[in-house]
XYZ file of C-alpha atoms in Angstrom:
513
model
C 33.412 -13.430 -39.507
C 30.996 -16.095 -37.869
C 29.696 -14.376 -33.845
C 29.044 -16.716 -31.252
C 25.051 -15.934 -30.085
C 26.929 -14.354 -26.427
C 28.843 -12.424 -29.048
C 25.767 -11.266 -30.662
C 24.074 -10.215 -27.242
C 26.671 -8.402 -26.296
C 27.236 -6.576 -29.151
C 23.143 -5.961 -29.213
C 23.546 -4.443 -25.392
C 26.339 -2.385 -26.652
C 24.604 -0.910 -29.281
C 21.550 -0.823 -27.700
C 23.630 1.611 -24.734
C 25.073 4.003 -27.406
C 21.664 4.410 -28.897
C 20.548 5.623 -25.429
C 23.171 7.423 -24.704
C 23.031 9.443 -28.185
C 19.131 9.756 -27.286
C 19.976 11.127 -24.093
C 22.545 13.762 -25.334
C 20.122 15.077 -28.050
C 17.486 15.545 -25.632
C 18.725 18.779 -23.334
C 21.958 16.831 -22.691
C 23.692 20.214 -22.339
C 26.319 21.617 -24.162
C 28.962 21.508 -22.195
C 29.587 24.798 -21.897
C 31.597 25.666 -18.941
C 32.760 29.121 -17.508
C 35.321 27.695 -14.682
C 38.406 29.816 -14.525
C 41.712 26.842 -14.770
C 41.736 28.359 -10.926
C 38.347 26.843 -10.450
C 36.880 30.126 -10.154
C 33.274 30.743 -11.752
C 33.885 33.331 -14.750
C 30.844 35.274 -14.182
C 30.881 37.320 -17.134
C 30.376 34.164 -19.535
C 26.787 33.037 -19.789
C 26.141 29.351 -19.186
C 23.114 26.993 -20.072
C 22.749 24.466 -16.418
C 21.285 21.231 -17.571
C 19.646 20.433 -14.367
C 17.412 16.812 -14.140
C 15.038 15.670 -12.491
C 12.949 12.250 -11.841
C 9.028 11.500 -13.025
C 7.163 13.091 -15.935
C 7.204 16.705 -16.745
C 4.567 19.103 -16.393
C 2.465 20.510 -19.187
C 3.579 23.962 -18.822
C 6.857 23.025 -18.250
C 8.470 25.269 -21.273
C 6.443 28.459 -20.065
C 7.760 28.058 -16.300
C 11.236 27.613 -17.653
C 10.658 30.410 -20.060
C 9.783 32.671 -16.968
C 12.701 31.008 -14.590
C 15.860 31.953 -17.640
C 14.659 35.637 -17.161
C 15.196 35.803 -13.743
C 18.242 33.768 -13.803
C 19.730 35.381 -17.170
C 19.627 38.888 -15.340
C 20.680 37.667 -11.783
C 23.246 34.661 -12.561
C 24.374 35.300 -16.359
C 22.880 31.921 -16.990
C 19.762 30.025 -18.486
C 18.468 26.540 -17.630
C 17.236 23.569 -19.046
C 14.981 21.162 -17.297
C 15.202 17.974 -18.493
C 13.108 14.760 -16.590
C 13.451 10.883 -16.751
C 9.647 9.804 -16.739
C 8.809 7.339 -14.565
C 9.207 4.362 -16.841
C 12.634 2.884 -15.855
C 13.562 5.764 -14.171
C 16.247 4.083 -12.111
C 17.914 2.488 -15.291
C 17.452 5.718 -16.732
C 19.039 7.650 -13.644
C 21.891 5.659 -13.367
C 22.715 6.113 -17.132
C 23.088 9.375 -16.736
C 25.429 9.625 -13.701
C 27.362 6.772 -15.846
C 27.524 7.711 -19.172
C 29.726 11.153 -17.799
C 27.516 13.750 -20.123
C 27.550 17.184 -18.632
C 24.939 17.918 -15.778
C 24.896 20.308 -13.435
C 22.243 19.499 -11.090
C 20.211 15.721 -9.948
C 17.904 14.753 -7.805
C 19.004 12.388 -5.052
C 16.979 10.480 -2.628
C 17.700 7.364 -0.225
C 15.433 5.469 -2.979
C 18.131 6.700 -5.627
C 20.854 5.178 -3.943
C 22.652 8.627 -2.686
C 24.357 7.074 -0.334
C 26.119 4.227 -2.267
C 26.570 7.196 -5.556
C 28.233 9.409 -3.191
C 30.380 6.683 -1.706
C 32.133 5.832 -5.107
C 32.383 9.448 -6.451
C 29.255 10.381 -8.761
C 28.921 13.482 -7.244
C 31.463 16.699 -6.265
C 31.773 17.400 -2.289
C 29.994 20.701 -1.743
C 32.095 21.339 1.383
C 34.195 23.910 -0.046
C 31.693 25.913 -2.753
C 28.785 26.403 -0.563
C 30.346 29.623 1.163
C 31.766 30.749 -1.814
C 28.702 30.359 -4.307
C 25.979 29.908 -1.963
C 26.185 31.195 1.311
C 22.826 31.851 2.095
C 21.983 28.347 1.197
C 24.689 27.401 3.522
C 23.128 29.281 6.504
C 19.459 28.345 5.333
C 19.581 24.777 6.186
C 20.566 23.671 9.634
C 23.892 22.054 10.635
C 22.365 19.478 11.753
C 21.030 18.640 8.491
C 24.337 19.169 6.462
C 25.728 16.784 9.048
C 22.695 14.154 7.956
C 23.581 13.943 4.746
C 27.390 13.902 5.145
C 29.105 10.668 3.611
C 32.729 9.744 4.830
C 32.563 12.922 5.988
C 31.824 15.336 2.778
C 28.485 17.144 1.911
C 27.473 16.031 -1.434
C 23.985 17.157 -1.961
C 21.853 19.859 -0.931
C 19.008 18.457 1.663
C 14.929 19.725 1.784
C 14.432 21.167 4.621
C 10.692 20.526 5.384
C 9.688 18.068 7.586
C 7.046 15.566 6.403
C 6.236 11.814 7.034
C 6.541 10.158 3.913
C 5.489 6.556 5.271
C 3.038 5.001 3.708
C -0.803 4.695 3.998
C -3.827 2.645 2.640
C -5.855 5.204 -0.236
C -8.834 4.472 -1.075
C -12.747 5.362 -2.963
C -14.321 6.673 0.471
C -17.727 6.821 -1.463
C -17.327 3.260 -2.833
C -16.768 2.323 0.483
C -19.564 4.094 2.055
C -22.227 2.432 -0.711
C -21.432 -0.790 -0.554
C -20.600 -0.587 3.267
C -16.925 -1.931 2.716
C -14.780 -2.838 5.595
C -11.804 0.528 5.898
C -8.571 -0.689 5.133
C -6.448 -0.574 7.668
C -4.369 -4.017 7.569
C -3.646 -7.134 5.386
C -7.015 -8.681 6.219
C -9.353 -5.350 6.015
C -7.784 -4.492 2.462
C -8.208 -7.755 0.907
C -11.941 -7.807 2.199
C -12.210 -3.972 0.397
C -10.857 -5.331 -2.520
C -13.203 -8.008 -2.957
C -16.451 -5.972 -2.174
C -14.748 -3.749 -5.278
C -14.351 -6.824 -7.667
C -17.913 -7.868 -6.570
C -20.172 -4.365 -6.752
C -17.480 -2.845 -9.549
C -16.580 -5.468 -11.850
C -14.857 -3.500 -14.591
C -13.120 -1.169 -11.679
C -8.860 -2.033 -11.198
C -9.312 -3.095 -7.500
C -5.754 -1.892 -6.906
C -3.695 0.902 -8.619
C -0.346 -0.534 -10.194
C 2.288 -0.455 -12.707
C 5.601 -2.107 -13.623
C 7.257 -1.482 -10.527
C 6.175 -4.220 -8.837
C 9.014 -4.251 -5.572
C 7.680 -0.884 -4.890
C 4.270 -0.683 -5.381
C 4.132 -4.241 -3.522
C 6.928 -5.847 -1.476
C 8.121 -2.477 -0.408
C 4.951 -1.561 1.034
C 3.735 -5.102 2.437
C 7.457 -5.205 4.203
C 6.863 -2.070 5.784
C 3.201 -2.968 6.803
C 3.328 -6.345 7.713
C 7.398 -7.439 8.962
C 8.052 -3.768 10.193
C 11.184 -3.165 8.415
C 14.177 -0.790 9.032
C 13.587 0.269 5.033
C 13.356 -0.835 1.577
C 16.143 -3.424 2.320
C 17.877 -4.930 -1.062
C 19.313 -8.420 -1.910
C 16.633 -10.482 0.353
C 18.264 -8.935 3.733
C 15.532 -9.098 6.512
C 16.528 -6.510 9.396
C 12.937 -5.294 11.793
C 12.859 -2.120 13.609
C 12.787 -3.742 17.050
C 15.889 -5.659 16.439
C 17.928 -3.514 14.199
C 21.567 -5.427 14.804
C 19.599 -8.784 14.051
C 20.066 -9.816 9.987
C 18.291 -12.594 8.789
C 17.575 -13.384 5.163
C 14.159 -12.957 4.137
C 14.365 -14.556 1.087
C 13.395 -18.135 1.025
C 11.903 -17.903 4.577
C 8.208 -18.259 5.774
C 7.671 -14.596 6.222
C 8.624 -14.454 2.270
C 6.695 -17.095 1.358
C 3.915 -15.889 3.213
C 3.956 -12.821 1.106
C 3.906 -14.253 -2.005
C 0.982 -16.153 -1.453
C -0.618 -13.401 -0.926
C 0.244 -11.868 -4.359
C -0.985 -15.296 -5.780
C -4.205 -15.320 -4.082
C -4.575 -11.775 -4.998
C -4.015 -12.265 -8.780
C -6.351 -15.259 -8.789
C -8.980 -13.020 -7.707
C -8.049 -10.379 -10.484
C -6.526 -7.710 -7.989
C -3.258 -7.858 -10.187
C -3.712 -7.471 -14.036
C -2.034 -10.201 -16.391
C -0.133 -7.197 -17.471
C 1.033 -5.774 -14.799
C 4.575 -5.686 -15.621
C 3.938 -3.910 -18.895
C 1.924 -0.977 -17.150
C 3.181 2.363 -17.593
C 0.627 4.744 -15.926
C 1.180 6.166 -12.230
C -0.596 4.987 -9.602
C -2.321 8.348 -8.663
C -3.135 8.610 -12.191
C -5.541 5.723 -11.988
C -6.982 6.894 -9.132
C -7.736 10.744 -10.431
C -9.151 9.496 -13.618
C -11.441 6.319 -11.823
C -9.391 3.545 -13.015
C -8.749 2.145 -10.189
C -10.016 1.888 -6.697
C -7.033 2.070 -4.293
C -3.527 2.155 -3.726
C -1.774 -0.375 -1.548
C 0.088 2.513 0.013
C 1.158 6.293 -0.191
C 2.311 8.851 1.383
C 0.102 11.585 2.791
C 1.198 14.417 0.802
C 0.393 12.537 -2.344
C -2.797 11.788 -1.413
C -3.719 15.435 -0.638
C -2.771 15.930 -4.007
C -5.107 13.472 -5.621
C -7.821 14.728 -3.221
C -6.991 18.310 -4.597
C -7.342 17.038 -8.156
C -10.360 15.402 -7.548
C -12.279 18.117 -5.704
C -11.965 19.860 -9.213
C -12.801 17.329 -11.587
C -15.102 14.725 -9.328
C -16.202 16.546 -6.528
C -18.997 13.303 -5.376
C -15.759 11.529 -5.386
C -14.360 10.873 -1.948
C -10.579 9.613 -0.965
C -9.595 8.270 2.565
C -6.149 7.443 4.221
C -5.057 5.315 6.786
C -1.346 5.534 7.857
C 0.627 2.685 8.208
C 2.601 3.797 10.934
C -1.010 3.288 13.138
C -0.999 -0.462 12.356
C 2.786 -0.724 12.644
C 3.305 1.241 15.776
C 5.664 3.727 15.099
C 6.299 6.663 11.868
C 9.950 7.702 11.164
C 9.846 11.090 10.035
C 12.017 11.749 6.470
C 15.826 11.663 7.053
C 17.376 14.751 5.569
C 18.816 12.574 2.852
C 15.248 11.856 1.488
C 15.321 14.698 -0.558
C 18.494 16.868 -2.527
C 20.174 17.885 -5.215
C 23.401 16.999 -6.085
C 25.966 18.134 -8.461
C 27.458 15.504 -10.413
C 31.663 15.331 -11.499
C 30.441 15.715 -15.003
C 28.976 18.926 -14.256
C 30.927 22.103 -16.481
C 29.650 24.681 -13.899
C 29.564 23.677 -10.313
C 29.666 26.904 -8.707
C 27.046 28.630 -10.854
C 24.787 25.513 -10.661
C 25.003 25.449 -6.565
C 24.023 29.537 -7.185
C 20.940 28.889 -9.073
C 20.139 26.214 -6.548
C 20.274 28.702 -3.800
C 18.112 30.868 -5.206
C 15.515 27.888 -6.246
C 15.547 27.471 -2.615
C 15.829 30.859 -0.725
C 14.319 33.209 -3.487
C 10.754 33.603 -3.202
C 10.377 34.371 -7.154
C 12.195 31.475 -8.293
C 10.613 29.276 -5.304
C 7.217 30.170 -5.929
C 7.245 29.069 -9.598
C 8.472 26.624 -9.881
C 6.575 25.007 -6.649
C 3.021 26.229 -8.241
C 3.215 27.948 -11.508
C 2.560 31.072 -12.643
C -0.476 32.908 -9.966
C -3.707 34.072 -12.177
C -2.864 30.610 -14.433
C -2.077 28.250 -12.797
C -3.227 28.633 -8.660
C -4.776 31.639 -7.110
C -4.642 32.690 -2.883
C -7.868 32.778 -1.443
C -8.132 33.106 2.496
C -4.581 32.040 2.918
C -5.372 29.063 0.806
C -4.088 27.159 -3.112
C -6.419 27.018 -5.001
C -5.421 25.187 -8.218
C -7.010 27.151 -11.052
C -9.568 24.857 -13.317
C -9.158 20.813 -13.155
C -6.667 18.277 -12.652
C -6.609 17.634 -16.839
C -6.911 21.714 -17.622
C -4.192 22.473 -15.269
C -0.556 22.690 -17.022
C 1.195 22.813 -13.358
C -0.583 21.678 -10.617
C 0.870 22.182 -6.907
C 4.148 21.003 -6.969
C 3.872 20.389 -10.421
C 7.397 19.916 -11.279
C 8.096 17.118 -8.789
C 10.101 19.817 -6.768
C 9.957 18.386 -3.235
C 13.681 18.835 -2.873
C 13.169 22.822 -2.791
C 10.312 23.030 -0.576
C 10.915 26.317 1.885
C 8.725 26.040 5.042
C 8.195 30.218 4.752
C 6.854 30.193 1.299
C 4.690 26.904 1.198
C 1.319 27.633 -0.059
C -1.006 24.453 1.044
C -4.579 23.762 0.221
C -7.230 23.777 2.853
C -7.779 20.551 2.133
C -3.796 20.341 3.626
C -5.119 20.141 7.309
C -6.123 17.079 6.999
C -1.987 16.200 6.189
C -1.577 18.083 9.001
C -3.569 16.314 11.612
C -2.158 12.965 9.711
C 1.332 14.694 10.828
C 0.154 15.493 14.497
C -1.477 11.906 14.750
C 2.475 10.396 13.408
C 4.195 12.649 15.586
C 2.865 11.362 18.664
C 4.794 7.962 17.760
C 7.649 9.308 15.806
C 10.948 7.390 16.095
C 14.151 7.917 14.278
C 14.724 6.826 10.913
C 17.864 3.971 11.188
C 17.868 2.599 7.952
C 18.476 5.932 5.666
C 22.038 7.094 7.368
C 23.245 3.973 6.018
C 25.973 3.809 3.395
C 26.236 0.508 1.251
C 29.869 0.404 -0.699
C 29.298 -2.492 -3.216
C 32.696 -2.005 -5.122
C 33.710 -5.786 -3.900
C 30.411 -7.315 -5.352
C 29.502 -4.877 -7.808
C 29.377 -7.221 -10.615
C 27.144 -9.875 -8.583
C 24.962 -7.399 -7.960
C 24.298 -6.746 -11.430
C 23.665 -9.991 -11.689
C 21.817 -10.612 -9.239
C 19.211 -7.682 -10.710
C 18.564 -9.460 -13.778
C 17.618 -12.546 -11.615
C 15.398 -10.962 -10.013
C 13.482 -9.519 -12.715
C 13.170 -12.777 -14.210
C 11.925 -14.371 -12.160
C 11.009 -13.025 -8.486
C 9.388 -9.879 -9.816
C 6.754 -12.538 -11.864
C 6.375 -14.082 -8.506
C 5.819 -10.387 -6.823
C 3.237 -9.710 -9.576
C 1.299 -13.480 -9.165
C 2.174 -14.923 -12.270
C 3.430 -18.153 -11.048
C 0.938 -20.898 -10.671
C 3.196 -22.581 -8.157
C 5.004 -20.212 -6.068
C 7.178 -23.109 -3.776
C 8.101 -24.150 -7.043
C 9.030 -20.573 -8.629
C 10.557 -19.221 -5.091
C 12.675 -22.481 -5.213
C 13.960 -22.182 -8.735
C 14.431 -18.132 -7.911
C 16.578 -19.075 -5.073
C 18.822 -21.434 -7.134
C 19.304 -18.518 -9.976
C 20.246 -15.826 -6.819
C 22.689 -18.408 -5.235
C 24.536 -18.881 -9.054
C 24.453 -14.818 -9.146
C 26.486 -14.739 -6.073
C 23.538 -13.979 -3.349
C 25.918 -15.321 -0.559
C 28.952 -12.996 -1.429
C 26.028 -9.988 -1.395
C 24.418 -10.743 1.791
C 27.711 -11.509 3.671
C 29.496 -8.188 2.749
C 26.115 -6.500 2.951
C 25.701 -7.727 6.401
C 29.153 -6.995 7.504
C 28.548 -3.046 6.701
C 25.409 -2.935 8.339
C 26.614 -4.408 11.361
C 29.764 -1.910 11.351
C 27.070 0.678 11.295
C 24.847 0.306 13.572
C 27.624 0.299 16.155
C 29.557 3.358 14.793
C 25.951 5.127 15.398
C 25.716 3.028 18.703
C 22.373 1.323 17.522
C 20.557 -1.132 19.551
């Protein structure tokens, strides 16, 4: 039999799908193994394995904390637990793999960046409406109503919210003590940053001026967006909607304000701010900072940088960081919605109840809490004064604070900070002081009627506006033009229509003006 070459490439995806999805299943997939009664009750007398995942790159010690975590949970829930975790290379690809390809897991991150809203919306995940009193009441009465009602989609709970509040807007980062020596302009805008950069290029040649990797929308237009047109979010599919004007949509794409920004990106890769390569970089942006690669970030959050700082003070201590918020150039900080941060249980999942009971203790047990948010005390972190203190260096340590990227179980009462942590603090007090309420996250995008558009529409853009976003493109009229065309043929128009219709329906259910 003679294949077509489309014949061929879709056979190739195919395969290349089942390969991942075998990959996937041999590596902690879970077993399947379910002890719910044909009542829906949880059999507690049959031990289960939870296969519960999470996002990023796994810890060192990972195995020993898990080791430690299965004899708590063995003698208080009948049940053991495998940690499994995406990396950060493709993570989203990855992540919605798994809530596709209907293996068994019990327990996934969620986050407004991981699409809860529009998973929840067409079913990924079980309503926790009903189980929470009966497996987890003390979880139940542990977070605040107000919180459950945050997170609530057509009116169902599906995932368990953090309840710590934190600004997670961004901020410049940058070498302090590069700064200081070459008496560098501090970032705090556009214009400052660029004129930091090029002291960087100029006094450290063989320096990365700018931390980045592969995921060039976030590491870039996400942040400049935020900075520089004041978004409501990380709007998709070229929507343009500011904070002042939140029932106003425009489209961003193809407009001056767009253009704008990808000049910049040009003029920044001509002066070798962004690597050829950029799309082909793997490591994490704090990474490069910790081990001198690169310079600065184009924007992080403030607990993130306290944890570079905390890394540093072991293995560099001449090294100095600094941070500027954002939210001082913008204006105005939206503290995290409680949808930022969850866990959700997924339909797949063989043991809901049991899973939502080893959640609750993640959360509300100081044991379980305490290990898994710093290790094992006399290894990995020691209390001195009140105070972390992460036991030997940043490249010695097998779980550093927060090690396992376990922001979703933070509890206020048990949060061990390092001194270094006031400074977040005052960075909180300063953001408080011009706090306003977060209008994008609430939002609930259903893209059933444009579903396949929008996959189409995601290729496009990797094609060609993410070499655009990474400078690549000598002529960017020329590539923004031909980037339009290929988003128009992927059904852009349909997208930003329907999008534009459900935003508008929601800002006047909430009463947004």
């Amino acid at each position: 039999m003679t294949f077509t070459k489309k014949r061929k490439q879709r056979m190739s995806i195919l395969i290349a799908v089942m390969v991942i999805m075998a990959l996937l299943a041999g590596c902690g997939g879970g077993s399947g193994n379910s002890a719910q009664k044909a009542n829906g009750e949880d059999d507690k007398a049959q031990k289960v394995q939870l296969q519960f995942y999470m996002l990023g790159d796994a810890p060192k010690d990972l195995s020993t904390i898990e080791a430690e975590i299965n004899k708590l949970a063995e003698k208080d829930l009948n049940a053991t637990v495998k940690f499994n975790y995406t990396t950060w290379t493709d993570w989203d690809q990855k992540y919605k793999l798994l809530l596709s390809s209907g293996q068994p897991i019990d327990l996934i991150f969620t986050a407004d960046w991981t699409q809860y809203q529009a998973y929840a919306k067409k079913g990924a995940f079980l309503p926790l409406d009903d189980l929470l009193p009966k497996a987890a009441p003390a979880l139940q009465k542990f977070v605040p109503q107000d919180m459950w009602d945050g997170v609530k989609i057509g009116g169902k709970i599906y995932t368990v919210p953090g309840t710590y509040k934190e600004y997670v807007t961004n901020g410049f980062v940058w070498r302090e003590d590069l700064r200081e020596k070459y008496n560098l302009p501090k970032p705090t805008d556009i214009k400052s940053y660029e004129a930091y950069m090029d002291g960087i290029r100029q006094h450290e040649p063989s320096m990365k001026t700018v931390s980045l990797n592969s995921d060039i929308k976030g590491n870039l237009h996400d942040r400049y967006t935020e900075l520089v047109t004041k978004s409501v979010g990380a709007l998709p599919y070229g929507i343009g909607i500011k904070y002042e004007k939140p029932t106003e949509v425009y489209k961003y794409w193809g407009s001056d304000e767009q253009k704008e920004e990808l000049n910049t990106y040009k003029r920044w890769a001509d002066k070798g701010f962004i690597p050829k390569n950029v799309l082909n970089v793997k490591d994490t942006l704090q990474d490069q900072i910790t081990s001198g690669k690169a310079a600065s970030i184009f924007g992080d959050n403030p607990t993130r940088f306290n944890d570079m700082v905390i890394k540093l003070k072991a293995s560099h201590p001449d090294w100095k960081l600094e941070y500027y918020p954002f939210p001082l150039t913008t204006g105005y900080a939206t503290p995290v919605h409680p949808i930022h941060n969850g866990f959700a249980i997924p339909k797949s999942s063989p043991n809901p109840a049991r899973a939502l009971a080893f959640y609750e203790k993640l959360v509300t047990d100081k044991r379980y809490n305490l290990l898994t948010q710093y290790g094992i005390e006399g290894k990995n972190y020691e209390v001195k004064d009140g105070y972390y203190h992460m036991i030997g260096s940043g490249s010695t340590n097998g779980f550093s604070r927060e090690g396992m990227n376990s922001w979703a179980w933070r509890n206020p009462e048990y949060m061990l900070f390092d001194s270094g942590f006031d400074r977040v603090k005052k960075i909180f007090a300063e953001l408080d002081k011009i706090q306003k309420p977060d209008l994008f996250t609430g939002f609930a995008e259903d893209y059933t009627t444009y579903q396949a558009e929008k996959a189409a529409l995601e290729q496009v853009e990797k094609q060609y506006l993410y070499p655009l976003q990474a400078g690549l493109i000598d002529n960017v009229d020329q590539g923004l033009e031909t980037f339009m065309q290929k988003a128009n043929q992927a059904g852009l128009e349909k997208i930003q229509t329907e999008y534009t219709k459900q935003w508008e329906a929601y800002v006047k259910e909430k009463g947004i003006k």
